[in-house]
mmCIF file of C-alpha atoms in Angstrom:
data_model
loop_
_atom_site.group_PDB
_atom_site.id
_atom_site.type_symbol
_atom_site.label_atom_id
_atom_site.label_comp_id
_atom_site.label_asym_id
_atom_site.label_seq_id
_atom_site.Cartn_x
_atom_site.Cartn_y
_atom_site.Cartn_z
ATOM 1 C CA MET O 1 0.036 0.003 -0.142
ATOM 2 C CA ARG O 2 2.786 2.399 0.792
ATOM 3 C CA SER O 3 4.263 1.954 -2.674
ATOM 4 C CA LEU O 4 1.328 2.192 -4.828
ATOM 5 C CA PHE O 5 -0.785 5.019 -3.513
ATOM 6 C CA PRO O 6 2.201 7.532 -3.213
ATOM 7 C CA LEU O 7 2.956 6.776 -6.943
ATOM 8 C CA ALA O 8 -0.881 6.967 -8.082
ATOM 9 C CA LEU O 9 -1.167 10.226 -5.855
ATOM 10 C CA ALA O 10 1.938 11.577 -7.436
ATOM 11 C CA SER O 11 0.795 10.771 -10.871
ATOM 12 C CA LEU O 12 -2.765 12.221 -10.576
ATOM 13 C CA THR O 13 -1.208 15.694 -8.808
ATOM 14 C CA ALA O 14 1.004 15.943 -11.658
ATOM 15 C CA LEU O 15 -1.930 15.389 -14.323
ATOM 16 C CA ALA O 16 -3.813 17.878 -12.460
ATOM 17 C CA ALA O 17 -1.295 20.527 -12.460
ATOM 18 C CA THR O 18 -1.128 20.272 -16.380
ATOM 19 C CA PRO O 19 -2.382 23.553 -17.706
ATOM 20 C CA ALA O 20 -5.928 23.248 -18.923
ATOM 21 C CA SER O 21 -4.978 25.024 -22.185
ATOM 22 C CA ALA O 22 -2.890 22.035 -22.933
ATOM 23 C CA GLN O 23 -5.122 19.016 -22.578
ATOM 24 C CA GLN O 24 -8.664 18.352 -23.289
ATOM 25 C CA THR O 25 -11.037 16.578 -20.518
ATOM 26 C CA ASP O 26 -13.970 14.583 -20.821
ATOM 27 C CA GLU O 27 -16.395 13.069 -18.399
ATOM 28 C CA GLN O 28 -17.256 9.364 -18.710
ATOM 29 C CA LEU O 29 -19.114 6.372 -17.582
ATOM 30 C CA TRP O 30 -17.663 2.741 -17.782
ATOM 31 C CA LEU O 31 -19.889 -0.099 -17.266
ATOM 32 C CA ALA O 32 -18.650 -3.914 -17.360
ATOM 33 C CA SER O 33 -19.855 -7.505 -16.542
ATOM 34 C CA THR O 34 -17.624 -10.554 -16.039
ATOM 35 C CA GLY O 35 -18.461 -14.531 -15.332
ATOM 36 C CA SER O 36 -16.146 -17.137 -14.970
ATOM 37 C CA ALA O 37 -16.378 -20.697 -14.061
ATOM 38 C CA PRO O 38 -13.840 -23.520 -13.439
ATOM 39 C CA LEU O 39 -13.114 -26.372 -16.082
ATOM 40 C CA GLY O 40 -11.158 -28.430 -14.051
ATOM 41 C CA ASP O 41 -7.320 -29.164 -13.916
ATOM 42 C CA GLY O 42 -6.589 -25.590 -12.842
ATOM 43 C CA MET O 43 -8.284 -24.134 -15.568
ATOM 44 C CA ARG O 44 -10.986 -21.401 -15.903
ATOM 45 C CA VAL O 45 -13.006 -19.836 -18.521
ATOM 46 C CA THR O 46 -14.226 -16.043 -18.282
ATOM 47 C CA VAL O 47 -16.520 -14.030 -20.719
ATOM 48 C CA GLU O 48 -16.544 -10.272 -20.799
ATOM 49 C CA ALA O 49 -18.894 -7.408 -21.844
ATOM 50 C CA ILE O 50 -17.902 -3.617 -21.639
ATOM 51 C CA ALA O 51 -19.992 -0.676 -22.475
ATOM 52 C CA ARG O 52 -18.639 3.124 -22.030
ATOM 53 C CA PHE O 53 -20.305 6.636 -22.458
ATOM 54 C CA SER O 54 -18.772 9.729 -23.091
ATOM 55 C CA ASP O 55 -19.829 13.502 -22.894
ATOM 56 C CA ARG O 56 -17.405 14.643 -25.470
ATOM 57 C CA ALA O 57 -18.682 11.841 -28.093
ATOM 58 C CA ALA O 58 -22.424 12.560 -27.019
ATOM 59 C CA GLY O 59 -23.400 9.392 -25.488
ATOM 60 C CA PHE O 60 -22.381 5.523 -26.134
ATOM 61 C CA PHE O 61 -18.896 5.221 -27.896
ATOM 62 C CA HIS O 62 -17.251 1.960 -26.956
ATOM 63 C CA ASP O 63 -18.125 -1.719 -26.470
ATOM 64 C CA GLU O 64 -16.186 -4.847 -26.100
ATOM 65 C CA ILE O 65 -17.156 -8.335 -25.820
ATOM 66 C CA GLY O 66 -14.922 -11.678 -25.477
ATOM 67 C CA GLY O 67 -13.490 -13.932 -23.149
ATOM 68 C CA SER O 68 -10.242 -15.584 -22.030
ATOM 69 C CA LEU O 69 -8.908 -19.187 -20.949
ATOM 70 C CA SER O 70 -6.728 -19.464 -17.941
ATOM 71 C CA ARG O 71 -4.800 -21.938 -16.149
ATOM 72 C CA THR O 72 -3.027 -21.800 -12.535
ATOM 73 C CA VAL O 73 0.557 -22.793 -13.260
ATOM 74 C CA ALA O 74 1.989 -22.250 -9.803
ATOM 75 C CA PRO O 75 0.439 -20.924 -6.388
ATOM 76 C CA GLY O 76 -0.783 -17.627 -7.017
ATOM 77 C CA VAL O 77 0.412 -17.696 -11.053
ATOM 78 C CA GLU O 78 -2.033 -17.731 -13.691
ATOM 79 C CA LEU O 79 -1.559 -17.444 -17.247
ATOM 80 C CA ALA O 80 -4.122 -16.734 -19.725
ATOM 81 C CA ILE O 81 -5.113 -16.207 -23.380
ATOM 82 C CA GLY O 82 -8.216 -14.587 -24.743
ATOM 83 C CA TYR O 83 -10.155 -12.314 -27.406
ATOM 84 C CA ARG O 84 -11.741 -9.159 -27.300
ATOM 85 C CA HIS O 85 -14.225 -7.551 -30.198
ATOM 86 C CA VAL O 86 -14.090 -4.077 -29.846
ATOM 87 C CA ASP O 87 -16.572 -1.300 -31.523
ATOM 88 C CA ASP O 88 -16.096 2.479 -31.374
ATOM 89 C CA TYR O 89 -18.461 5.171 -32.030
ATOM 90 C CA ASP O 90 -18.396 8.892 -32.426
ATOM 91 C CA HIS O 91 -21.695 11.053 -32.027
ATOM 92 C CA GLY O 92 -23.484 7.890 -33.149
ATOM 93 C CA ARG O 93 -21.271 7.140 -36.163
ATOM 94 C CA ALA O 94 -19.717 3.551 -36.203
ATOM 95 C CA LYS O 95 -15.749 3.673 -36.572
ATOM 96 C CA PRO O 96 -13.825 0.662 -38.163
ATOM 97 C CA ASN O 97 -13.893 -2.120 -35.627
ATOM 98 C CA GLU O 98 -11.106 -3.962 -33.883
ATOM 99 C CA GLU O 99 -10.333 -7.479 -33.069
ATOM 100 C CA ARG O 100 -7.838 -8.420 -30.336
ATOM 101 C CA LEU O 101 -5.685 -11.068 -29.215
ATOM 102 C CA ARG O 102 -4.312 -11.041 -25.746
ATOM 103 C CA GLN O 103 -1.944 -12.996 -23.647
ATOM 104 C CA PHE O 104 -1.338 -12.281 -19.861
ATOM 105 C CA VAL O 105 -0.075 -13.513 -16.782
ATOM 106 C CA THR O 106 -1.156 -12.659 -13.363
ATOM 107 C CA ALA O 107 0.828 -12.878 -10.141
ATOM 108 C CA GLN O 108 -0.214 -12.658 -6.669
ATOM 109 C CA LEU O 109 2.778 -10.759 -4.967
ATOM 110 C CA GLY O 110 1.332 -10.809 -1.521
ATOM 111 C CA HIS O 111 0.100 -7.979 1.029
ATOM 112 C CA GLY O 112 -2.677 -7.205 -1.060
ATOM 113 C CA PHE O 113 -0.705 -6.738 -4.177
ATOM 114 C CA THR O 114 -1.111 -8.178 -7.476
ATOM 115 C CA ALA O 115 0.627 -7.689 -10.726
ATOM 116 C CA ARG O 116 -0.679 -8.374 -14.501
ATOM 117 C CA LEU O 117 1.170 -8.344 -17.662
ATOM 118 C CA ARG O 118 -0.806 -8.407 -20.620
ATOM 119 C CA PHE O 119 0.079 -8.199 -24.450
ATOM 120 C CA GLU O 120 -2.109 -7.669 -27.091
ATOM 121 C CA GLU O 121 -2.299 -8.015 -30.991
ATOM 122 C CA ARG O 122 -4.769 -5.392 -32.582
ATOM 123 C CA PHE O 123 -6.193 -5.925 -35.989
ATOM 124 C CA GLN O 124 -8.619 -3.358 -37.476
ATOM 125 C CA ARG O 125 -11.033 -3.756 -40.304
ATOM 126 C CA GLY O 126 -9.330 -2.157 -43.368
ATOM 127 C CA GLY O 127 -6.216 -2.238 -42.198
ATOM 128 C CA SER O 128 -3.478 -4.973 -42.902
ATOM 129 C CA GLU O 129 -0.996 -4.182 -40.177
ATOM 130 C CA VAL O 130 -0.829 -5.635 -36.764
ATOM 131 C CA ALA O 131 -0.305 -3.365 -33.738
ATOM 132 C CA PHE O 132 1.318 -4.919 -30.749
ATOM 133 C CA ARG O 133 0.649 -3.390 -27.355
ATOM 134 C CA MET O 134 2.061 -3.992 -23.526
ATOM 135 C CA ARG O 135 -0.235 -3.411 -20.441
ATOM 136 C CA PRO O 136 1.347 -3.801 -17.239
ATOM 137 C CA GLN O 137 -0.870 -3.216 -13.989
ATOM 138 C CA LEU O 138 -0.582 -3.220 -10.371
ATOM 139 C CA ARG O 139 -3.390 -3.790 -8.168
ATOM 140 C CA PHE O 140 -3.689 -3.202 -4.403
ATOM 141 C CA THR O 141 -6.723 -4.782 -2.410
ATOM 142 C CA LEU O 142 -7.517 -3.791 1.430
ATOM 143 C CA PRO O 143 -10.150 -5.855 3.039
ATOM 144 C CA LEU O 144 -12.345 -3.257 5.175
ATOM 145 C CA ASP O 145 -14.619 -5.486 7.074
ATOM 146 C CA ARG O 146 -15.396 -9.281 7.967
ATOM 147 C CA HIS O 147 -18.350 -9.507 5.600
ATOM 148 C CA GLY O 148 -15.760 -8.974 2.395
ATOM 149 C CA LEU O 149 -15.973 -5.307 1.622
ATOM 150 C CA GLN O 150 -12.550 -4.069 0.105
ATOM 151 C CA LEU O 151 -10.994 -0.981 -0.879
ATOM 152 C CA PHE O 152 -8.843 -1.316 -4.137
ATOM 153 C CA ALA O 153 -6.460 0.867 -6.116
ATOM 154 C CA THR O 154 -4.961 0.230 -9.560
ATOM 155 C CA GLN O 155 -2.431 1.756 -12.098
ATOM 156 C CA GLU O 156 -1.841 0.704 -15.418
ATOM 157 C CA HIS O 157 0.356 1.663 -18.356
ATOM 158 C CA PHE O 158 -0.283 1.327 -22.336
ATOM 159 C CA LEU O 159 3.012 0.817 -24.401
ATOM 160 C CA ASN O 160 2.760 0.531 -28.210
ATOM 161 C CA PHE O 161 5.457 -1.197 -29.685
ATOM 162 C CA ASN O 162 4.708 -0.332 -33.523
ATOM 163 C CA GLY O 163 2.602 2.221 -35.416
ATOM 164 C CA THR O 164 0.318 1.551 -38.157
ATOM 165 C CA ARG O 165 -1.451 3.236 -40.872
ATOM 166 C CA TRP O 166 -4.791 2.995 -39.332
ATOM 167 C CA GLY O 167 -3.825 5.130 -36.411
ATOM 168 C CA VAL O 168 -1.738 3.504 -33.803
ATOM 169 C CA ARG O 169 1.718 5.517 -32.867
ATOM 170 C CA SER O 170 4.613 3.740 -31.268
ATOM 171 C CA GLY O 171 5.636 4.639 -27.771
ATOM 172 C CA TYR O 172 4.075 5.366 -24.349
ATOM 173 C CA GLU O 173 0.361 6.072 -25.048
ATOM 174 C CA ARG O 174 -1.306 6.471 -21.739
ATOM 175 C CA MET O 175 -1.893 5.622 -17.999
ATOM 176 C CA ARG O 176 -4.748 4.732 -16.026
ATOM 177 C CA ASN O 177 -5.290 5.262 -12.212
ATOM 178 C CA ALA O 178 -8.264 3.930 -10.441
ATOM 179 C CA VAL O 179 -9.366 3.435 -6.996
ATOM 180 C CA GLY O 180 -13.031 2.218 -5.519
ATOM 181 C CA LEU O 181 -14.945 -0.235 -3.411
ATOM 182 C CA SER O 182 -15.478 -3.850 -4.180
ATOM 183 C CA ILE O 183 -18.681 -4.911 -2.579
ATOM 184 C CA PRO O 184 -20.151 -8.552 -1.919
ATOM 185 C CA LEU O 185 -23.489 -8.744 -3.384
ATOM 186 C CA SER O 186 -23.796 -12.793 -2.810
ATOM 187 C CA PRO O 187 -21.348 -15.495 -2.079
ATOM 188 C CA LYS O 188 -20.459 -15.675 -5.737
ATOM 189 C CA LEU O 189 -21.276 -11.993 -6.924
ATOM 190 C CA ARG O 190 -19.368 -9.001 -6.586
ATOM 191 C CA GLY O 191 -19.950 -5.301 -7.404
ATOM 192 C CA ASP O 192 -17.081 -2.848 -8.029
ATOM 193 C CA LEU O 193 -17.902 0.991 -7.683
ATOM 194 C CA GLY O 194 -15.189 3.496 -8.235
ATOM 195 C CA TYR O 195 -13.338 6.383 -10.230
ATOM 196 C CA LEU O 196 -10.786 6.055 -13.020
ATOM 197 C CA ASN O 197 -8.838 8.629 -14.246
ATOM 198 C CA GLN O 198 -7.112 8.289 -17.694
ATOM 199 C CA TYR O 199 -4.499 10.317 -19.213
ATOM 200 C CA ARG O 200 -3.680 10.169 -22.937
ATOM 201 C CA PHE O 201 -0.421 11.673 -24.319
ATOM 202 C CA GLY O 202 -0.927 13.772 -27.482
ATOM 203 C CA ARG O 203 0.957 12.803 -30.634
ATOM 204 C CA ALA O 204 1.888 14.759 -33.463
ATOM 205 C CA GLY O 205 0.693 17.868 -32.382
ATOM 206 C CA ALA O 206 -2.359 16.962 -30.668
ATOM 207 C CA ARG O 207 -3.317 17.964 -27.178
ATOM 208 C CA ASP O 208 -3.373 15.612 -24.288
ATOM 209 C CA GLN O 209 -6.480 13.992 -23.263
ATOM 210 C CA MET O 210 -7.700 13.550 -19.636
ATOM 211 C CA ASP O 211 -10.860 11.316 -19.108
ATOM 212 C CA HIS O 212 -12.845 11.177 -15.866
ATOM 213 C CA ALA O 213 -14.823 8.089 -15.569
ATOM 214 C CA ALA O 214 -17.189 6.576 -12.882
ATOM 215 C CA THR O 215 -16.906 2.990 -12.970
ATOM 216 C CA PHE O 216 -19.364 0.229 -12.368
ATOM 217 C CA SER O 217 -18.793 -3.455 -12.552
ATOM 218 C CA ILE O 218 -20.495 -6.862 -11.760
ATOM 219 C CA ALA O 219 -18.678 -10.111 -11.430
ATOM 220 C CA LEU O 220 -19.878 -13.635 -11.128
ATOM 221 C CA THR O 221 -17.426 -16.202 -10.053
ATOM 222 C CA LEU O 222 -18.566 -19.833 -10.160
#
């Protein structure tokens, strides 16, 4: 906890201090639902759905649907492979959709910390190139009572390994900092309520973008 919160707080403070003229801001709502079930032999299948709304895009602007197959390979260590179909919209107008293959490893570090390293291969309709991206994330979880209520905080970074003619630029793209509460709704169902700050770094003369998102998610674990 001592190593994560100062880092996230310093990042948020530095971003908030950036002159307003140098960045654009947007207020958003992010919704997500996941369900997972064991398959035996340490394997688990997970399905996911995401919907996002934006003031700047005048409403619904992003959705994802997909799933993953994971396996526990050592105590506290899990390997997974998955797929996502992604749609984006701008003022109701559909943009070219995107398909993503993803591989990731998740490790329990102890004392409430979990690390995840995700690699993605991104394909866009109408574009022949493949974009490669890495997304490291650190999560801290703190139990608040004996009923399962938890405080969580995360920090995630996005690094593009290459650029494409369909819009991806190589280099460090953005960061996400989030904090919230994870609430037990039943023995197998949890709800997360939080705030997420996303900062995108402008490229080729474009202004930086800061997103303020209220987040709500439901997770069913069988």
